[in-house]
Amino acid sequence: REWVILDSMAASMESQAEGNAQEERKGWVNGHPPFLRRNTLARINDRPPAHKRDCHPIHSCVGCLTRLLVHFPASVMFGILLFLLIISMAGFAGGSFEMSEATNYDWVIPNGRAALDRESITDAQNKATIGKAVTREDDSGTGRFWITYAWGEGDIFTPENVQSMCQVDQVFLTGSKYRNFCVLREGACTEPTLTVTYAFYGTVNDTSCPLLPAANVTATANQLYQDLNSSTARAYAAFFMDSQTESRSPVYTVRTRSRIDLGAPLEGYTSEYDDESDQLSKYVEYYEDVRDDYFDAFGMKSRWLYSAYRDEQSRNGITVKWYSSPLVDIENAEIANGDILLAIFSLAFVYFWMILQMKSLFLASFCMLQVLFSLPVAIVVYRSVFQIPYFAFIHILVIFLVLGIGADDVFVMFDGWRFANDSQEVKELREKGANSEKIVEMRMEVAFSTTISAIWTTSFTTIVSFLATAVSPIMPISTFGYLAATAILLNFLLVITLIPAILLTHHFWFVEGKCWRLHDHDEDDEQIKEKLLEEKTQNEGIPLQPLGGSKEQKELERKKGSRRPLMGASSHPALSKRESVGSVKFQDSVALDLKEKNSPVEEGKTEEGKEEEKNEEEKPDLIQKFVEKIYLPVMTFKKGKVYPLAITIVIGFFVLALIAAVFSSQIAPPDESAQFLPEDNMLVELPDELSEDYIPGEFSQFVQTQYAFGIDGFDRGDFNRFDPGKDRGDVKFLNGFDFFPAASQDLFIYACDAASARPCNKDGCKGGVLMNSSPGALKCFLPGFQSWFVSRNPGLSTYNCTRDLFLSELKVYRDTDTEALDDIQLEDKVFLIGFVGDDLKYVRFDFYTSIPTDEGTLAKDDARDEADGLTDQINNYARETGASDSMGFTFSSSGTWVGVETELGIVAGFYQGLMICFPVAFCVLLFSTHNLLVSFLAIFTIAFIVMCVLATIVWGGDTLGIAEAVAGVIVIGFSVDYVIHLGHTYIEAFHEYGLTHRYERFNRAAINMAGTVIAGGVTTLGASIPLLVTQHRFFPTMGALMACTVAFSLTFSLLFFMGSLLLIGPDGDFMDLSWIYEKTGCKAGVDSIKSKMNQGGDDAGKVEEKSAKSAWE
């Protein structure tokens, strides 16, 4: 600041010289001794040029912020807290903390080929049904309700059991809102035929469920068993039988089931696919009542962390389970809301850990508020500023991450403040008897300078690791990365603003014993000018010198090896010897007599404050004792000239890393869609039972695919990927599509024949063919239409008729039930023959493949290549025959391909994240340490940690699912934090203290940083432990991976990385960037650039000197 004052003095003198130079010169000489003029002029002329002064913008900001905080600590603290509270309350009022409604598209990659193909088919289908779909006359796959019944031994079909099963069916059928959602026929609810009630009572309208005579029940059951041998009635009878029924003698079943369909589209919608998310929300609302009805019927009640669905439900000895996809959405939301309460335990752990570390209830409480406010404010920024509406259960994890990371940053700032009390700058001010405010200001400036770079560096790497997940094509994972990165950035901003204010408020209120601040304001510029003149007049002959002594003294210190700290390479607060920035040290003795016991710093201290400082200085904590008593002796145990224990540890961890590399390479995507409910939850068990424990439908266990002509893509338009249930886009139909020409009809028939004959030797295909070999697997309408056309138009065919007749008859055929002729149901023909209004826009054929739906992801993806091969075969034929001009090209569409694309997208996003994180981490390490060898050792350590975490997934029998993909990327951010702190301290031991040998530097790094690293790891570990007991399967998986991450990061950082530094770390400036410049011959070029910069600075200095002399003369 005083450099700035001297600038203003020089400018003022020059101005005065221009106005009345002679009078000012005389007045100056008469008023003050000549030596003062000479010394002051010399002081001004000795100023370094503006661009060469030690006034880095960061340091200037630090100085300004420090003075603001020292002046108004409580005002800043409460002001920031009030601001955060207002934002949080505004977010609450605006609904920022409400969960988004789940949709079927949340985990779909919107621009993936499979999604675009699938949605083009469904949207075309939707447009084709406009005007055809009648309210709730179709079955809704989304609203389908299943009930399963299991009997211990013997035939389940007894009178008593049938009555009990009827009563369970009637809970659903007699629901208060069922008639608003049932399937309609001619305005009345249809009776669900696939229910036990209908099969045995012949109707579902008798809600009393009377006990049927045994003879009637036996007769109905026997008829069902006999129908298993009937080609026409088998499908209905098989629905009620378990998978082992036909293997028993006599035939009987111990399981059966009911299925109740709901109607679609709902009232006000044109089809089932019209505004799907809105219709889904209505089904979910209805199923909330269904859930309550069944809970009441079975006396079920959920408890915290335990869902009622996890208990076995029975009626008269029959085990009963029920399922619907909306019930899964409801259950997911409810258990997520329950699991979030476990954050209270994480909060409690971090809070008590803060109290233990800080030894102050005030500090721990207000610092905890800072950590807590960072998340709700981040959510408000995420949803209101970034305009990302998606907020789901996966985002709850950010709470636990912010707790661990936020507390770590608080501890770093707290340690910086604590150790700054013993810094050289603060000691010098105490010796000079400076007032309390000046000492506290310097102490906070030292704390800032020694911690802000370290906090920013570690926060930056963590932010980058979260942003690396943001590049994932999977939207929920991507938004999780955005929210987490926002929370970490906000936490950093609060750590460098709110936490210093809290520390200063605590210091003034409790350490100095003042519950309010009555402070002396800083002297203004005129007072400093007068003080300069007065002090120098009274102490004649004592020249003014900048901090650090004269130029000769600085040169002597430089030759002795003293160096400035590297920019961006902050050491532990205890190690810092920061030069004062932007201040002037005057070497006089005026204030030295004031340094005795009456110093204002000591006068104001309460006994509590003195005891606190005593605790800070004299009582090492348990972690520090571990480092000094166990860790250091083990690592530095020496026998002869070697460190046998360190060598053994490093080699052991290297071998572990190699083993982990082998296993981590075996990680694979999941074989099924992600399931987040507990494994023993009824809603998880029942879908598996439906596919495994009952006689399967003819094609229900195989992948279905569609091939369409006339569709030219899908236009997303203004689609927002963060609001996946709305405005997904529109199908683009082929201009000039014409199905009438003979070439077009021949192409369609060729495509159907090619699908039937297409071989498939992939592992995912069964029987060596792509299409399922069972009759009815192919739905190709054209041969049936041609036969039907000929029967209605004797003497004509679809090849020699007029276009108008062809199209009009095709439209009639679409609306006519011809299932007996072509084995295609009427409702299917509406989808296969795409009339939109009166125009034929597309045609398509569907078939069931030989690929089982429960096949692994990689096997299904491999078999998909064969489906794409069929696409290429058909399209090549279209080119050769010229039919592509009227029909365009086809493509393979399937909901299964969308799922495969999502699962592979999780893996792709994971590897993309690694490709981003590793280079960034290396650059950050190199920038922070300025040493190539240390950076390489650090990046190898991080790679080993990642491989060990991935290997743990393989060892646990898991796959690379959602939680694993997220954890695998953010592990880099966590591990970089630990490594970078230790690497910083090792490098600074040389640059700051002149310790050249790796043994000395290892000891310095271990003593001053190992404890902090361990404490940070304990915080993150403690915050993740409550995740292990949550119901939501995503959270325990993530908690376990976080715990593994912390464990591997701590052990590899402290043992492998530090051991490597002890054994092969750089001595002196070996592999420093300056050393590399010199060894590679780049030093001359660097020196040349510096010389030119200095030359420019000297020229600027000469100009300033000339201006100053002109002012004096």
Coordinates of N, CA, C and O in Angstrom, one line a residue, residues 397-482:
L397 N -26.6 -37.9 -3.6 CA -25.2 -38.3 -3.3 C -24.3 -37.1 -3.1 O -23.4 -37.1 -2.3
V398 N -24.7 -36.0 -3.7 CA -23.8 -34.8 -3.6 C -23.7 -34.3 -2.2 O -22.7 -33.7 -1.8
I399 N -24.8 -34.6 -1.4 CA -24.8 -34.2 0.0 C -23.6 -34.8 0.7 O -22.8 -34.1 1.4
F400 N -23.4 -36.1 0.5 CA -22.3 -36.8 1.2 C -20.9 -36.3 0.7 O -20.0 -36.3 1.4
L401 N -20.9 -36.1 -0.6 CA -19.6 -35.6 -1.2 C -19.2 -34.2 -0.7 O -18.0 -34.0 -0.3
V402 N -20.2 -33.3 -0.6 CA -19.9 -32.0 -0.2 C -19.5 -32.0 1.3 O -18.6 -31.2 1.7
L403 N -20.1 -32.8 2.1 CA -19.7 -32.9 3.5 C -18.2 -33.2 3.7 O -17.5 -32.6 4.5
G404 N -17.8 -34.3 3.0 CA -16.4 -34.7 3.1 C -15.4 -33.6 2.5 O -14.5 -33.2 3.2
I405 N -15.7 -33.2 1.3 CA -14.8 -32.3 0.6 C -14.8 -30.9 1.3 O -13.8 -30.3 1.5
G406 N -16.0 -30.4 1.7 CA -16.2 -29.1 2.3 C -15.4 -29.1 3.6 O -14.7 -28.1 4.0
A407 N -15.6 -30.1 4.4 CA -14.9 -30.2 5.7 C -13.4 -30.2 5.5 O -12.6 -29.6 6.3
D408 N -12.9 -30.9 4.5 CA -11.4 -30.9 4.2 C -10.9 -29.5 4.0 O -9.9 -29.1 4.5
D409 N -11.6 -28.7 3.2 CA -11.2 -27.4 2.8 C -11.2 -26.5 4.1 O -10.3 -25.6 4.3
V410 N -12.2 -26.7 4.9 CA -12.3 -25.9 6.2 C -11.1 -26.2 7.0 O -10.5 -25.3 7.6
F411 N -10.7 -27.4 7.1 CA -9.5 -27.8 7.9 C -8.3 -27.2 7.4 O -7.4 -26.8 8.2
V412 N -8.1 -27.1 6.1 CA -6.9 -26.5 5.5 C -6.8 -25.1 5.8 O -5.8 -24.6 6.3
M413 N -8.0 -24.4 5.7 CA -8.0 -22.9 6.0 C -7.7 -22.7 7.5 O -7.0 -21.8 8.0
F414 N -8.4 -23.6 8.4 CA -8.2 -23.5 9.8 C -6.7 -23.7 10.2 O -6.2 -23.0 11.0
D415 N -6.1 -24.7 9.6 CA -4.7 -25.0 9.9 C -3.8 -23.8 9.4 O -2.8 -23.4 10.1
G416 N -4.2 -23.2 8.3 CA -3.4 -22.1 7.8 C -3.5 -20.9 8.8 O -2.5 -20.3 9.1
W417 N -4.7 -20.7 9.3 CA -4.8 -19.6 10.3 C -4.1 -19.9 11.6 O -3.4 -19.1 12.2
R418 N -4.1 -21.2 12.0 CA -3.5 -21.6 13.2 C -2.0 -21.5 13.2 O -1.3 -20.9 14.0
F419 N -1.4 -22.0 12.1 CA 0.0 -21.9 11.9 C 0.6 -20.6 11.6 O 1.7 -20.3 11.8
A420 N -0.3 -19.7 11.0 CA 0.2 -18.4 10.6 C 0.5 -17.6 11.9 O 1.2 -16.6 11.8
N421 N 0.0 -18.0 13.0 CA 0.2 -17.3 14.3 C 1.7 -17.3 14.6 O 2.2 -16.5 15.4
D422 N 2.4 -18.3 14.1 CA 3.9 -18.5 14.4 C 4.7 -18.1 13.2 O 5.9 -18.3 13.2
S423 N 4.1 -17.4 12.2 CA 4.9 -17.0 11.1 C 5.9 -15.9 11.4 O 5.7 -15.1 12.4
Q424 N 6.9 -15.7 10.6 CA 7.9 -14.7 10.8 C 7.3 -13.3 10.8 O 7.7 -12.5 11.6
E425 N 6.4 -13.1 9.8 CA 5.8 -11.8 9.7 C 5.1 -11.4 11.0 O 5.2 -10.2 11.4
V426 N 4.3 -12.3 11.5 CA 3.5 -12.0 12.7 C 4.4 -11.8 13.9 O 4.2 -10.9 14.7
K427 N 5.5 -12.6 14.0 CA 6.4 -12.4 15.1 C 7.1 -11.1 15.1 O 7.3 -10.4 16.1
E428 N 7.5 -10.6 13.8 CA 8.1 -9.3 13.7 C 7.2 -8.2 14.2 O 7.6 -7.2 14.8
L429 N 5.9 -8.3 13.8 CA 5.0 -7.3 14.2 C 4.8 -7.3 15.7 O 4.7 -6.2 16.4
R430 N 4.8 -8.4 16.3 CA 4.7 -8.5 17.8 C 5.9 -7.8 18.4 O 5.8 -7.1 19.4
E431 N 7.1 -8.1 17.9 CA 8.3 -7.6 18.4 C 8.3 -6.0 18.3 O 8.8 -5.3 19.2
K432 N 7.7 -5.5 17.3 CA 7.6 -4.0 17.1 C 6.5 -3.4 17.9 O 6.3 -2.2 17.9
G433 N 5.7 -4.2 18.6 CA 4.6 -3.7 19.4 C 3.4 -3.2 18.6 O 2.7 -2.3 19.1
A434 N 3.2 -3.8 17.4 CA 2.1 -3.4 16.6 C 0.7 -3.7 17.3 O 0.7 -4.6 18.1
N435 N -0.3 -2.9 16.9 CA -1.6 -3.1 17.6 C -2.2 -4.4 17.1 O -1.8 -5.0 16.1
S436 N -3.2 -4.8 17.9 CA -3.8 -6.1 17.6 C -4.3 -6.3 16.2 O -4.2 -7.3 15.5
E437 N -4.9 -5.2 15.7 CA -5.5 -5.2 14.3 C -4.5 -5.5 13.3 O -4.7 -6.3 12.4
K438 N -3.3 -4.8 13.4 CA -2.3 -5.0 12.4 C -1.7 -6.5 12.4 O -1.5 -7.1 11.4
I439 N -1.6 -7.0 13.6 CA -1.1 -8.4 13.8 C -2.1 -9.4 13.2 O -1.7 -10.3 12.4
V440 N -3.4 -9.2 13.5 CA -4.4 -10.1 13.0 C -4.5 -10.0 11.5 O -4.7 -11.0 10.8
E441 N -4.4 -8.8 11.0 CA -4.4 -8.6 9.5 C -3.3 -9.3 8.8 O -3.5 -10.0 7.8
M442 N -2.1 -9.2 9.4 CA -0.9 -9.9 8.8 C -1.1 -11.4 8.9 O -0.8 -12.2 8.0
R443 N -1.6 -11.8 10.1 CA -1.8 -13.3 10.3 C -2.8 -13.8 9.3 O -2.6 -14.9 8.7
M444 N -3.9 -13.1 9.0 CA -4.9 -13.6 8.0 C -4.3 -13.6 6.6 O -4.5 -14.4 5.8
E445 N -3.5 -12.5 6.3 CA -2.9 -12.5 5.0 C -1.9 -13.6 4.8 O -1.9 -14.2 3.7
V446 N -1.2 -14.0 5.8 CA -0.3 -15.1 5.7 C -1.1 -16.4 5.5 O -0.7 -17.2 4.7
A447 N -2.1 -16.5 6.3 CA -3.0 -17.7 6.2 C -3.6 -17.9 4.8 O -3.6 -18.9 4.2
F448 N -4.0 -16.7 4.2 CA -4.6 -16.7 2.9 C -3.5 -17.2 1.9 O -3.8 -18.1 1.1
S449 N -2.4 -16.6 2.0 CA -1.3 -16.8 1.0 C -0.8 -18.2 1.0 O -0.4 -18.8 0.0
T450 N -0.9 -18.9 2.2 CA -0.3 -20.2 2.3 C -1.4 -21.3 2.0 O -1.0 -22.5 2.0
T451 N -2.7 -20.9 1.9 CA -3.7 -22.0 1.8 C -4.5 -21.8 0.5 O -5.0 -22.8 0.0
I452 N -4.7 -20.6 0.1 CA -5.7 -20.4 -1.0 C -5.3 -21.1 -2.3 O -6.1 -21.7 -3.0
S453 N -4.0 -21.2 -2.6 CA -3.6 -21.9 -3.8 C -3.8 -23.4 -3.6 O -4.2 -24.0 -4.6
A454 N -3.5 -23.9 -2.4 CA -3.7 -25.3 -2.2 C -5.2 -25.7 -2.3 O -5.5 -26.7 -2.9
I455 N -6.0 -24.9 -1.7 CA -7.5 -25.1 -1.7 C -8.0 -25.1 -3.1 O -8.8 -25.9 -3.6
W456 N -7.5 -24.0 -3.9 CA -8.0 -23.9 -5.3 C -7.5 -25.1 -6.1 O -8.3 -25.6 -6.9
T457 N -6.3 -25.5 -6.0 CA -5.7 -26.5 -6.8 C -6.5 -27.8 -6.6 O -6.9 -28.5 -7.5
T458 N -6.7 -28.2 -5.3 CA -7.5 -29.4 -5.0 C -8.9 -29.3 -5.4 O -9.5 -30.2 -6.0
S459 N -9.5 -28.1 -5.2 CA -10.9 -27.9 -5.6 C -11.0 -28.0 -7.2 O -12.0 -28.6 -7.7
F460 N -10.0 -27.4 -7.8 CA -10.1 -27.4 -9.3 C -10.0 -28.9 -9.9 O -10.8 -29.2 -10.8
T461 N -9.1 -29.7 -9.3 CA -9.1 -31.1 -9.8 C -10.4 -31.8 -9.5 O -10.8 -32.6 -10.3
T462 N -11.0 -31.6 -8.3 CA -12.2 -32.2 -8.0 C -13.3 -31.7 -8.9 O -14.2 -32.5 -9.4
I463 N -13.4 -30.5 -9.2 CA -14.4 -29.9 -10.1 C -14.2 -30.5 -11.5 O -15.2 -30.9 -12.2
V464 N -13.0 -30.6 -12.0 CA -12.7 -31.2 -13.3 C -13.2 -32.7 -13.3 O -13.8 -33.1 -14.3
S465 N -12.9 -33.4 -12.2 CA -13.3 -34.8 -12.2 C -14.9 -34.9 -12.3 O -15.4 -35.8 -12.9
F466 N -15.6 -34.0 -11.6 CA -17.0 -34.1 -11.7 C -17.5 -33.6 -13.1 O -18.5 -34.2 -13.6
L467 N -16.8 -32.6 -13.7 CA -17.2 -32.2 -15.0 C -16.9 -33.3 -16.0 O -17.6 -33.3 -17.1
A468 N -16.0 -34.1 -15.7 CA -15.7 -35.2 -16.6 C -16.9 -36.2 -16.6 O -17.1 -36.8 -17.7
T469 N -17.6 -36.3 -15.5 CA -18.8 -37.1 -15.6 C -19.9 -36.4 -16.3 O -20.9 -37.0 -16.8
A470 N -19.8 -35.1 -16.4 CA -20.8 -34.3 -17.1 C -20.8 -34.5 -18.6 O -21.8 -34.2 -19.3
V471 N -19.7 -35.0 -19.1 CA -19.6 -35.3 -20.6 C -20.3 -36.7 -20.9 O -20.4 -37.0 -22.1
S472 N -20.7 -37.4 -19.9 CA -21.4 -38.7 -20.1 C -22.6 -38.5 -21.0 O -23.4 -37.5 -20.8
P473 N -22.9 -39.4 -21.9 CA -24.1 -39.3 -22.7 C -25.3 -39.6 -21.9 O -26.4 -39.3 -22.4
I474 N -25.2 -40.2 -20.7 CA -26.3 -40.5 -19.9 C -26.7 -39.3 -19.1 O -25.9 -38.8 -18.2
M475 N -27.9 -38.7 -19.3 CA -28.3 -37.4 -18.8 C -28.2 -37.4 -17.2 O -27.7 -36.4 -16.7
P476 N -28.8 -38.4 -16.5 CA -28.7 -38.3 -15.0 C -27.2 -38.2 -14.5 O -27.0 -37.5 -13.5
I477 N -26.3 -39.0 -15.1 CA -24.9 -38.9 -14.7 C -24.3 -37.6 -15.0 O -23.6 -37.0 -14.3
S478 N -24.7 -37.1 -16.2 CA -24.2 -35.8 -16.6 C -24.6 -34.7 -15.7 O -23.8 -33.8 -15.2
T479 N -25.9 -34.6 -15.3 CA -26.4 -33.6 -14.4 C -25.8 -33.7 -13.0 O -25.6 -32.7 -12.3
F480 N -25.6 -35.0 -12.6 CA -24.9 -35.2 -11.3 C -23.6 -34.5 -11.3 O -23.2 -33.8 -10.4
G481 N -22.8 -34.6 -12.4 CA -21.5 -33.9 -12.5 C -21.7 -32.4 -12.5 O -20.9 -31.8 -11.8
Y482 N -22.7 -31.9 -13.2 CA -22.9 -30.4 -13.1 C -23.2 -29.9 -11.7 O -22.6 -28.9 -11.2

